[in-house]
XYZ file of C-alpha atoms in Angstrom:
677
model
C -28.051 87.428 8.018
C -30.999 88.941 5.828
C -31.102 92.438 5.588
C -34.977 92.932 6.841
C -33.369 91.424 10.265
C -30.358 94.079 10.721
C -32.281 96.767 11.895
C -33.260 94.745 14.976
C -31.258 94.225 18.003
C -31.872 91.831 21.309
C -30.174 91.487 24.450
C -27.553 88.997 22.941
C -25.490 92.023 21.384
C -23.639 91.930 25.026
C -22.594 88.230 25.439
C -19.346 87.244 23.906
C -20.425 83.566 22.851
C -19.852 83.639 18.582
C -23.020 81.735 18.680
C -25.399 84.095 20.642
C -23.886 86.888 19.025
C -25.138 85.319 15.465
C -28.468 85.904 16.651
C -27.988 89.375 18.299
C -29.948 90.862 15.073
C -32.283 88.405 15.011
C -35.938 90.128 15.475
C -36.956 87.743 17.757
C -36.268 89.163 21.693
C -33.712 86.637 22.247
C -32.445 86.753 25.860
C -29.378 84.835 27.276
C -30.034 82.327 29.717
C -30.156 83.930 33.423
C -32.408 85.941 35.797
C -33.749 88.393 33.500
C -35.724 85.981 31.119
C -36.489 83.708 33.997
C -37.809 86.304 36.137
C -39.971 88.054 33.432
C -41.112 84.450 32.883
C -42.448 84.409 35.996
C -43.949 87.899 36.536
C -45.916 87.852 33.779
C -46.495 83.716 33.598
C -45.574 83.355 30.191
C -43.912 79.835 28.882
C -40.424 80.029 27.821
C -39.024 78.762 24.466
C -35.104 77.523 25.136
C -33.361 77.235 21.934
C -30.209 75.493 22.156
C -27.393 75.012 19.539
C -23.681 76.059 18.720
C -21.385 78.295 16.192
C -20.229 75.464 13.739
C -23.936 73.604 13.717
C -25.001 73.461 10.080
C -28.862 72.933 10.734
C -28.616 75.726 13.516
C -27.724 78.330 10.883
C -30.613 76.739 8.474
C -33.224 77.127 11.027
C -31.613 80.772 11.641
C -32.085 81.661 8.038
C -35.460 80.203 7.824
C -37.420 81.232 10.886
C -35.599 83.377 13.515
C -34.540 85.898 11.235
C -38.238 86.190 9.821
C -40.253 89.148 11.211
C -43.317 87.461 11.072
C -42.100 84.125 12.601
C -40.305 86.205 15.161
C -43.747 88.065 15.811
C -45.296 85.072 16.756
C -42.353 83.818 19.149
C -42.512 87.061 20.848
C -45.974 87.046 21.587
C -46.319 83.728 23.141
C -42.906 83.225 24.586
C -40.155 84.585 26.487
C -37.153 83.498 24.431
C -33.855 82.592 25.401
C -30.868 81.300 23.235
C -28.103 78.950 24.412
C -24.508 78.191 23.240
C -24.694 74.794 24.255
C -20.764 74.656 24.535
C -20.742 77.356 27.232
C -23.805 75.984 28.943
C -23.141 72.539 28.606
C -25.323 71.839 32.040
C -28.457 73.734 30.331
C -27.979 71.544 27.277
C -27.994 68.591 29.715
C -30.901 69.157 31.431
C -33.027 69.871 28.412
C -31.302 67.237 25.784
C -32.414 64.920 28.436
C -36.058 66.041 28.985
C -36.734 65.550 25.067
C -35.206 62.440 25.107
C -37.865 61.266 27.854
C -40.437 62.604 25.382
C -39.457 60.009 23.038
C -37.710 62.473 20.218
C -34.369 61.509 19.014
C -32.167 64.807 20.641
C -29.562 66.868 18.482
C -29.133 70.259 17.611
C -30.755 72.827 17.404
C -32.886 72.021 20.273
C -35.899 73.958 20.754
C -37.625 72.961 24.155
C -40.539 74.608 25.532
C -40.625 75.205 29.435
C -43.453 76.716 31.584
C -42.427 79.677 33.818
C -40.518 77.781 36.383
C -38.258 76.455 33.741
C -39.661 72.784 33.739
C -40.271 71.450 30.197
C -43.215 70.158 28.681
C -42.406 69.952 25.019
C -39.686 69.530 22.707
C -37.677 68.995 19.410
C -34.536 69.265 17.227
C -35.209 71.516 13.771
C -38.320 72.178 12.435
C -39.267 73.891 9.144
C -40.905 77.448 9.099
C -44.405 76.162 8.304
C -44.259 73.415 11.014
C -42.747 76.002 13.507
C -45.370 78.564 13.232
C -47.849 76.066 13.672
C -46.164 74.724 16.565
C -45.705 77.996 18.129
C -49.399 78.977 17.565
C -50.817 75.759 18.821
C -48.446 75.721 22.228
C -48.848 79.352 22.824
C -52.694 79.521 22.740
C -52.691 76.048 24.347
C -50.500 77.454 27.469
C -52.896 81.255 27.537
C -56.172 79.060 27.415
C -57.778 75.659 28.848
C -55.027 73.800 28.344
C -52.360 75.147 30.879
C -52.994 72.852 33.717
C -52.463 70.060 32.007
C -49.148 71.172 30.389
C -47.870 72.287 33.973
C -48.536 68.686 35.059
C -46.843 67.214 32.401
C -43.910 69.928 32.786
C -43.945 68.317 36.691
C -43.684 64.773 35.788
C -40.619 65.332 33.178
C -38.964 67.362 36.070
C -39.089 64.569 38.410
C -38.168 61.975 35.676
C -34.795 64.591 35.170
C -34.185 64.491 38.806
C -33.993 60.514 39.001
C -29.930 59.325 39.277
C -28.777 57.732 36.476
C -26.666 55.419 38.377
C -29.835 54.229 39.815
C -31.752 53.907 36.409
C -28.705 52.391 34.543
C -26.372 50.625 36.775
C -27.502 47.440 38.965
C -26.444 47.284 42.564
C -25.612 43.434 42.116
C -22.862 41.593 44.273
C -19.183 43.341 44.376
C -17.673 40.525 42.309
C -14.390 42.321 41.894
C -12.192 42.628 39.179
C -11.214 39.489 36.685
C -9.636 38.476 33.389
C -12.895 36.626 32.660
C -15.283 39.824 33.016
C -12.337 41.918 31.179
C -12.370 39.408 28.243
C -16.356 39.390 27.947
C -16.539 43.114 28.189
C -13.865 43.238 25.106
C -15.895 40.212 23.267
C -18.967 42.629 23.519
C -17.463 45.474 22.019
C -16.066 43.403 19.398
C -19.585 42.725 18.407
C -19.995 45.859 17.052
C -16.939 46.269 15.219
C -16.986 47.400 11.493
C -14.776 44.597 10.373
C -14.521 45.709 7.078
C -14.516 49.720 6.928
C -13.397 50.434 10.511
C -15.255 52.000 13.461
C -18.373 50.949 14.698
C -21.256 49.166 12.363
C -23.376 52.353 11.617
C -23.652 55.261 9.924
C -22.879 57.980 10.744
C -19.572 57.111 11.857
C -17.789 59.235 14.935
C -14.269 58.861 15.228
C -14.967 57.994 19.341
C -11.190 58.419 20.526
C -12.165 56.657 23.713
C -13.140 53.487 21.927
C -9.496 53.203 20.375
C -7.655 54.380 23.098
C -8.995 51.855 25.581
C -8.457 49.125 22.513
C -4.888 50.475 22.505
C -4.529 49.779 26.328
C -6.677 46.146 25.730
C -3.888 45.241 23.497
C -1.057 46.146 25.784
C -2.693 44.369 28.855
C -3.723 41.094 27.099
C -2.260 41.159 23.798
C -4.844 40.686 22.003
C -4.248 41.030 18.225
C -7.708 41.016 16.888
C -8.599 44.505 18.759
C -5.193 45.546 17.391
C -5.935 45.312 13.880
C -9.579 46.881 14.592
C -8.123 50.049 15.857
C -5.207 50.067 13.175
C -8.095 49.288 10.603
C -10.284 52.291 12.051
C -7.455 54.645 11.973
C -6.014 53.936 8.784
C -9.531 54.390 7.314
C -10.122 57.873 9.548
C -6.611 59.042 8.007
C -7.430 58.070 4.551
C -11.278 59.066 4.136
C -12.892 62.438 3.686
C -13.359 62.747 7.224
C -9.559 64.050 7.676
C -8.507 67.148 5.951
C -6.218 65.660 3.283
C -4.698 69.201 2.377
C -4.362 70.749 5.818
C -4.665 68.615 8.375
C -7.600 67.860 11.406
C -10.472 65.691 11.502
C -14.491 66.522 11.015
C -16.688 65.923 13.635
C -18.443 62.520 11.637
C -18.583 61.274 8.331
C -22.309 61.012 7.134
C -21.416 57.671 5.358
C -20.215 54.234 6.437
C -16.715 54.489 4.426
C -15.507 57.832 5.941
C -16.155 59.396 2.957
C -18.363 62.643 3.315
C -17.745 64.417 6.515
C -19.922 66.882 8.259
C -17.346 69.600 7.753
C -17.438 71.179 10.897
C -13.685 71.134 12.895
C -14.161 70.703 16.481
C -11.170 71.408 19.062
C -11.859 68.581 21.238
C -12.168 65.835 18.602
C -8.936 66.893 17.367
C -7.281 67.213 20.698
C -8.167 63.543 21.495
C -7.277 62.721 18.158
C -3.495 63.626 18.360
C -3.493 61.417 21.637
C -4.971 58.607 19.900
C -2.947 58.926 16.689
C 0.328 59.215 18.698
C -0.493 56.526 21.338
C -0.838 54.312 17.896
C 2.341 55.170 16.457
C 4.059 54.588 19.826
C 2.351 51.012 19.638
C 3.003 50.105 15.581
C 5.858 52.956 14.127
C 3.013 53.857 11.165
C 4.224 57.018 9.207
C 0.711 57.504 8.367
C -0.081 58.010 12.125
C 2.770 60.609 12.293
C 2.004 62.582 9.739
C -1.898 62.590 11.096
C -0.127 64.065 14.248
C 2.105 66.393 13.098
C -0.385 67.634 10.028
C -3.506 68.112 12.780
C -1.036 70.242 15.445
C -0.303 72.060 12.510
C -3.787 72.666 11.599
C -4.714 73.351 15.451
C -1.639 76.035 15.679
C -2.286 77.806 12.340
C -6.019 78.135 12.654
C -7.664 77.427 16.342
C -4.600 79.213 18.535
C -5.084 82.383 20.216
C -2.159 85.380 20.289
C -2.494 84.825 23.916
C -2.218 81.025 23.817
C -5.600 79.417 24.372
C -7.331 77.269 21.507
C -10.461 78.373 20.056
C -13.514 76.436 19.938
C -14.148 75.332 16.147
C -14.505 76.009 12.722
C -17.765 76.020 10.727
C -19.175 73.069 8.308
C -20.501 76.305 6.164
C -18.804 78.930 4.222
C -20.707 81.238 1.517
C -23.951 79.446 2.791
C -22.551 75.876 1.829
C -21.283 73.044 3.260
C -17.855 72.042 2.825
C -17.665 74.434 0.193
C -14.246 75.533 1.417
C -12.611 72.209 0.930
C -13.920 70.784 -2.190
C -12.736 70.981 -6.017
C -14.241 70.241 -9.153
C -11.706 68.208 -11.779
C -11.768 71.694 -13.600
C -10.620 73.807 -10.901
C -7.685 71.261 -9.964
C -6.673 71.064 -13.575
C -6.275 75.321 -13.763
C -4.293 75.069 -10.512
C -2.275 71.996 -10.920
C -1.879 71.787 -14.924
C -0.174 68.355 -16.156
C 0.142 66.698 -12.701
C -3.764 67.142 -12.410
C -4.033 63.618 -13.154
C -1.975 62.026 -11.296
C -3.103 64.208 -8.184
C -7.225 63.064 -9.111
C -5.465 59.432 -9.182
C -4.084 59.685 -5.848
C -6.837 61.428 -4.212
C -9.659 59.711 -6.138
C -11.431 62.460 -8.070
C -13.081 62.473 -11.295
C -15.324 64.580 -13.426
C -18.974 63.660 -12.042
C -17.318 64.453 -8.509
C -18.297 62.253 -5.375
C -19.999 65.591 -3.744
C -22.387 68.227 -4.440
C -22.343 70.431 -7.646
C -19.567 68.383 -9.160
C -17.151 68.849 -6.458
C -14.425 65.858 -4.944
C -14.067 65.449 -1.403
C -10.013 64.266 -1.427
C -9.816 60.987 -0.141
C -7.081 58.004 -0.098
C -7.484 54.370 -0.889
C -3.854 52.826 -1.238
C -0.428 53.705 0.668
C 2.411 55.982 -0.929
C 4.146 52.829 -1.482
C 1.454 51.160 -3.328
C 0.610 54.705 -5.528
C 4.501 54.543 -6.482
C 4.337 51.295 -7.316
C 1.299 51.313 -9.402
C 2.565 54.666 -11.437
C 5.948 53.669 -11.703
C 7.571 56.576 -9.548
C 9.802 56.265 -7.212
C 9.205 56.542 -3.480
C 10.560 59.850 -2.848
C 8.936 61.475 -5.915
C 5.777 60.768 -4.425
C 6.536 62.398 -1.250
C 7.630 65.422 -2.663
C 4.562 65.677 -5.301
C 2.431 65.309 -2.261
C 3.875 68.148 -0.517
C 3.763 70.046 -3.601
C 0.515 69.372 -4.212
C -0.505 70.281 -0.283
C 0.902 73.792 -1.222
C -0.806 74.740 -4.073
C -4.052 73.879 -2.676
C -3.615 75.732 0.436
C -2.469 78.620 -1.563
C -5.671 77.906 -3.551
C -7.801 77.752 -0.313
C -6.382 80.889 1.105
C -7.967 82.621 -1.587
C -11.536 81.076 -0.647
C -14.215 82.750 2.042
C -12.890 80.609 5.170
C -15.373 79.090 7.023
C -16.691 80.739 10.519
C -14.403 80.534 12.794
C -15.797 80.258 16.765
C -13.251 82.113 18.652
C -14.262 81.340 22.528
C -11.960 79.410 24.510
C -12.867 76.870 27.025
C -11.267 75.489 29.630
C -11.661 71.414 28.879
C -11.266 71.696 25.414
C -8.117 73.516 25.655
C -7.051 70.328 28.386
C -8.101 67.829 25.669
C -5.557 69.430 23.364
C -2.977 70.079 26.069
C -3.185 66.470 26.675
C -2.919 65.750 22.864
C 0.225 67.787 22.622
C 1.670 66.229 25.676
C 1.118 62.758 24.054
C 2.481 63.754 20.971
C 5.398 64.992 22.844
C 5.754 61.769 24.450
C 5.946 59.478 21.181
C 7.829 61.989 19.035
C 10.395 64.012 21.377
C 9.561 67.114 19.330
C 10.297 70.239 21.420
C 7.786 72.409 19.348
C 4.808 70.464 20.976
C 6.256 70.639 24.593
C 6.653 74.519 24.354
C 3.096 74.994 22.919
C 1.966 72.588 25.841
C 3.636 74.904 28.038
C 2.435 77.894 26.361
C -1.086 76.444 26.387
C -1.051 75.497 30.154
C 0.279 78.913 31.369
C -2.669 80.278 29.308
C -5.128 78.447 31.619
C -3.353 79.350 34.823
C -3.404 83.134 33.968
C -6.969 83.138 32.026
C -8.896 80.384 33.369
C -8.090 80.418 36.375
C -11.344 81.357 38.632
C -9.390 81.595 42.172
C -8.779 78.544 43.481
C -11.323 76.706 40.719
C -11.872 77.282 36.968
C -13.451 79.436 34.440
C -15.352 77.600 31.963
C -15.120 80.358 29.149
C -12.760 83.177 28.011
C -13.319 85.784 25.457
C -12.389 89.470 24.600
C -10.342 89.164 27.777
C -13.607 88.078 29.555
C -14.366 85.006 31.718
C -17.869 84.855 32.809
C -19.130 81.189 33.485
C -18.071 78.975 36.515
C -16.016 76.164 35.642
C -18.189 72.314 35.337
C -16.553 69.287 36.098
C -15.952 68.380 32.730
C -13.114 71.455 32.679
C -11.700 70.408 36.338
C -11.312 66.801 35.111
C -9.734 67.668 32.127
C -7.272 70.023 33.321
C -6.372 68.036 36.160
C -5.610 64.942 33.589
C -3.758 67.602 31.227
C -1.766 68.774 34.479
C -1.309 65.438 35.710
C 0.441 64.355 32.781
C 2.409 67.789 32.388
C 3.895 66.795 35.736
C 5.459 63.392 33.914
C 6.888 64.821 30.796
C 8.456 67.878 32.670
C 9.023 67.032 36.281
C 8.071 70.144 37.084
C 6.306 69.769 40.393
C 4.187 72.838 40.255
C 1.682 70.942 37.993
C 1.415 67.885 40.202
C 0.668 70.619 42.972
C -2.137 72.354 40.759
C -3.642 68.827 39.678
C -3.889 68.027 43.626
C -5.181 71.564 44.877
C -7.699 71.538 41.981
C -8.657 67.664 42.812
C -9.508 68.936 46.545
C -11.621 71.730 45.168
C -13.758 68.713 42.998
C -13.915 66.663 46.356
C -14.979 69.624 48.051
C -17.580 71.456 45.669
C -18.848 68.357 43.416
C -18.931 65.011 45.192
C -21.718 63.245 46.250
C -21.023 61.192 49.137
C -24.623 59.605 48.631
C -23.418 57.925 45.169
C -19.659 58.324 45.098
C -19.938 60.153 42.342
C -19.474 63.609 41.143
C -22.099 66.312 39.874
C -21.852 68.079 36.816
C -22.369 71.285 38.157
C -20.403 73.055 41.022
C -22.228 73.210 44.536
C -21.631 77.040 44.377
C -23.096 77.828 41.183
C -26.388 78.267 39.535
C -29.097 75.524 40.532
C -31.419 74.122 37.797
C -34.274 72.151 37.902
C -31.850 69.067 38.510
C -28.068 68.810 39.264
C -26.993 66.027 36.749
C -24.158 63.477 36.921
C -22.764 62.436 33.759
C -21.781 58.859 33.417
C -21.666 57.644 30.051
C -18.594 58.546 27.102
C -19.181 59.917 24.088
C -17.544 61.709 22.005
C -15.858 63.597 24.885
C -14.911 61.091 28.082
C -17.735 61.354 30.844
C -16.169 63.859 33.449
C -16.968 60.971 36.247
C -14.978 58.638 34.238
C -11.895 61.207 33.758
C -12.292 62.211 37.016
C -11.872 58.413 38.334
C -8.603 58.229 36.323
C -7.310 61.241 37.876
C -7.966 59.781 41.236
C -6.149 56.497 40.440
C -3.135 58.211 39.070
C -2.603 61.081 41.831
C -3.144 58.185 44.468
C -0.152 56.841 42.793
C 1.906 59.503 42.361
C 1.195 61.388 45.996
C 0.518 57.820 47.468
C -2.863 58.740 48.620
C -5.119 55.830 49.425
C -8.345 58.055 49.781
C -8.137 58.992 46.248
C -7.101 55.476 45.140
C -10.011 53.853 47.059
C -12.846 56.288 45.396
C -11.326 55.493 42.423
C -12.075 51.849 42.383
C -15.346 52.409 43.988
C -16.355 54.670 41.050
C -15.678 51.936 38.717
C -17.619 49.586 40.832
C -20.634 51.295 40.804
C -20.464 51.245 36.676
C -18.843 47.969 36.292
C -21.423 45.422 35.225
C -22.982 48.033 33.112
C -19.436 48.617 31.264
C -19.379 44.837 30.657
C -22.901 45.018 29.153
C -22.717 48.088 27.006
C -18.900 48.783 26.498
C -19.348 51.182 23.329
C -20.876 53.667 25.982
C -18.785 53.440 28.515
C -15.139 52.825 27.283
C -13.092 55.253 29.037
C -14.409 53.357 31.936
C -13.253 50.354 30.281
C -9.895 52.088 30.174
C -9.889 52.166 33.742
C -10.784 48.450 34.344
C -7.647 47.670 32.013
C -5.791 50.141 34.506
C -6.771 48.275 37.975
C -7.014 44.520 36.600
C -3.015 44.506 37.073
C -0.848 46.720 39.579
C 0.344 49.642 37.934
C 3.914 50.411 37.519
C 5.313 53.323 39.601
C 8.769 54.770 37.644
C 10.882 57.021 39.322
C 14.402 58.514 37.950
C 16.618 60.331 40.046
C 19.969 61.574 38.957
C 21.609 64.222 36.617
C 20.454 62.787 33.564
C 16.579 62.236 34.731
C 15.111 64.507 32.026
C 17.246 62.210 28.991
C 15.974 58.995 30.535
C 12.710 60.525 30.834
C 12.554 61.410 27.214
C 14.067 57.850 26.123
C 11.557 56.212 28.224
C 8.362 58.358 27.206
C 8.827 57.072 23.314
C 7.042 53.733 24.700
C 3.147 53.230 25.056
C 3.406 52.367 29.069
C -0.500 53.457 29.882
C -0.223 51.512 32.823
C 2.215 53.371 34.436
C 3.179 56.497 36.367
C 6.509 58.342 35.908
C 8.358 61.020 38.212
C 11.734 61.939 38.531
C 13.818 64.724 39.635
C 17.698 65.479 39.000
C 18.232 66.425 42.602
C 16.448 65.362 45.627
C 12.213 65.885 45.957
C 10.010 65.416 48.287
C 7.155 63.645 46.531
C 6.235 60.198 47.833
C 7.786 58.630 44.462
C 11.047 60.177 45.131
C 11.791 60.128 48.887
C 14.647 57.836 49.889
C 15.401 57.524 46.091
C 18.676 58.238 45.290
C 20.952 58.319 42.354
C 23.091 55.179 43.389
C 26.972 55.317 42.445
C 26.665 58.721 40.991
C 24.994 57.492 37.756
C 21.175 57.972 37.059
C 19.005 55.411 38.696
C 15.615 54.252 37.370
C 13.068 52.925 40.199
C 10.455 50.024 38.758
C 8.213 49.439 41.869
C 4.561 47.867 42.063
C 2.363 48.466 45.105
C 5.467 50.391 46.781
C 7.729 47.088 46.049
C 10.272 47.836 44.176
C 12.534 46.154 41.798
C 16.379 46.249 41.528
C 17.514 49.431 40.746
C 18.768 49.969 37.048
C 20.736 52.534 35.382
C 19.391 52.291 31.532
C 15.889 52.331 29.816
C 16.416 49.202 28.656
C 17.031 47.764 32.096
C 13.697 49.165 33.211
C 11.821 48.363 30.457
C 12.611 44.477 31.177
C 10.795 45.043 34.316
C 7.831 46.106 33.460
């Protein structure tokens, strides 16, 4: 923050969002999104400027520094507009509406997102980052036009965009052809269409920048399990290896950045988001179950350690993100010159630089190096004529020394707000890691977080979206409900504690009562009891986070199996049918829906474990990748549908494997049960 700006205080000072608080001393008279700002715009018939971003956003910081901290520019903003700042992570509903508006204007979206609205909050113009000179010119021309002879024209434009925003995405994108059901042939076409977009040399999809997109690779693991397609497994392994070797992954401290700006996964956009790392823990844990690759195990353990060390609150919640910047420079915390490495490592610097591909010129700005790998430890050991165990010890020592050096640097900013949906993604990651490795510490951290959600993020029978400094202020969105339901269902399966299944069912009933649209058999993103925006959106497309509707459809499918609830199961199938044709044509945008297609293509296994050793057998069974199975169990008796009338036979713990409620012969070992799957 500039010194000239520090004497100002605006209405953001009472907010909890770190992003909003970053702007609390701008000379711009920012309002948070809410009635006060919207009412003022109507009363004064003044246009609204909505500026949307998030705490870890590099270009948001740049625009603040260049424009929002500039008193002269702020005066222009204050003169012509009611100015509203929005944290997109706290208010994804507001972000969705106005991002869609800007894209409807033919502008590629991104953040910061700056949108101009009329006093009725309907958009007529927008864009992303603007340099200061352009920004002042735009502010002046729009402000004068709206207060002059062009107001009616701008209001009419706003009405047109509002009508576009209210149109159903399902109507726009999903054709309503004949329902042909699910088929192996159509599923193969879906997989082939997705394969046409692979980068077969460097992993990922064939474009830059490259985002991890965990839902794509998790789908392909399921595809391989279903049809044994080796090509999709090879592409997944290639992608996971290249991401884990690249600069996208923090080679020293663990955890992934949000994306790489290049096709090689080398240069990251250095911000680290909780939602990415939670999903990537799930992905690498599942990939380890399939392949046994030690690199994938290392990634899981180190990423969980990063989250526990740097993103975990004392109360058990997970913080949202780490900034890309420190000391005003992107990535400065993570990169090193050869000279710095020499001072830290002495005679070992040359070997270190060979391992992590560092050089005197640097591969990043100012002669600095982004650490990355290009070979396995075994290959490195052979090339340098070292014993494998020596390399293992060297790498361990190097990491300790670099971590010590980083501890003396200025840390990237922390966004310490806690979001329900993002916490659930990390909770799911911990559960998947516990499944794969049986590590008790992963389950302990998962249970601690689940209890935090119950204590701090429950809003009566519903959920809050956010929590910080003892305050929860925003009602949950469909994303929050869908992901928490998913996590609680999974938590039951790895603990057999029935309270979690009960909580998942109760939250599902709340969603059906308050989010469901019976006209389209999909769910709105916002609660019927919440604030009404100019459009009530439905989220269909899977992005860096799977769409809330696709997650909800998965939940209904799995809970339908657990609870023998035909209504849930039928609705899951109906939801998939509505996007099925689109998923086949454009699978890269609907891979979580494609995972549901894979799940519904063949009957799911219903596995019940009953008897005194139920937990031991669950522990053994869950190490295997079983994406199309639900698991229930008890050491005694239970009223859950999958466990009713199921007993331990001959005083031995018994496993029942069933399909469509028809059971195979009861068995007493996991090996026998696996043979029935």
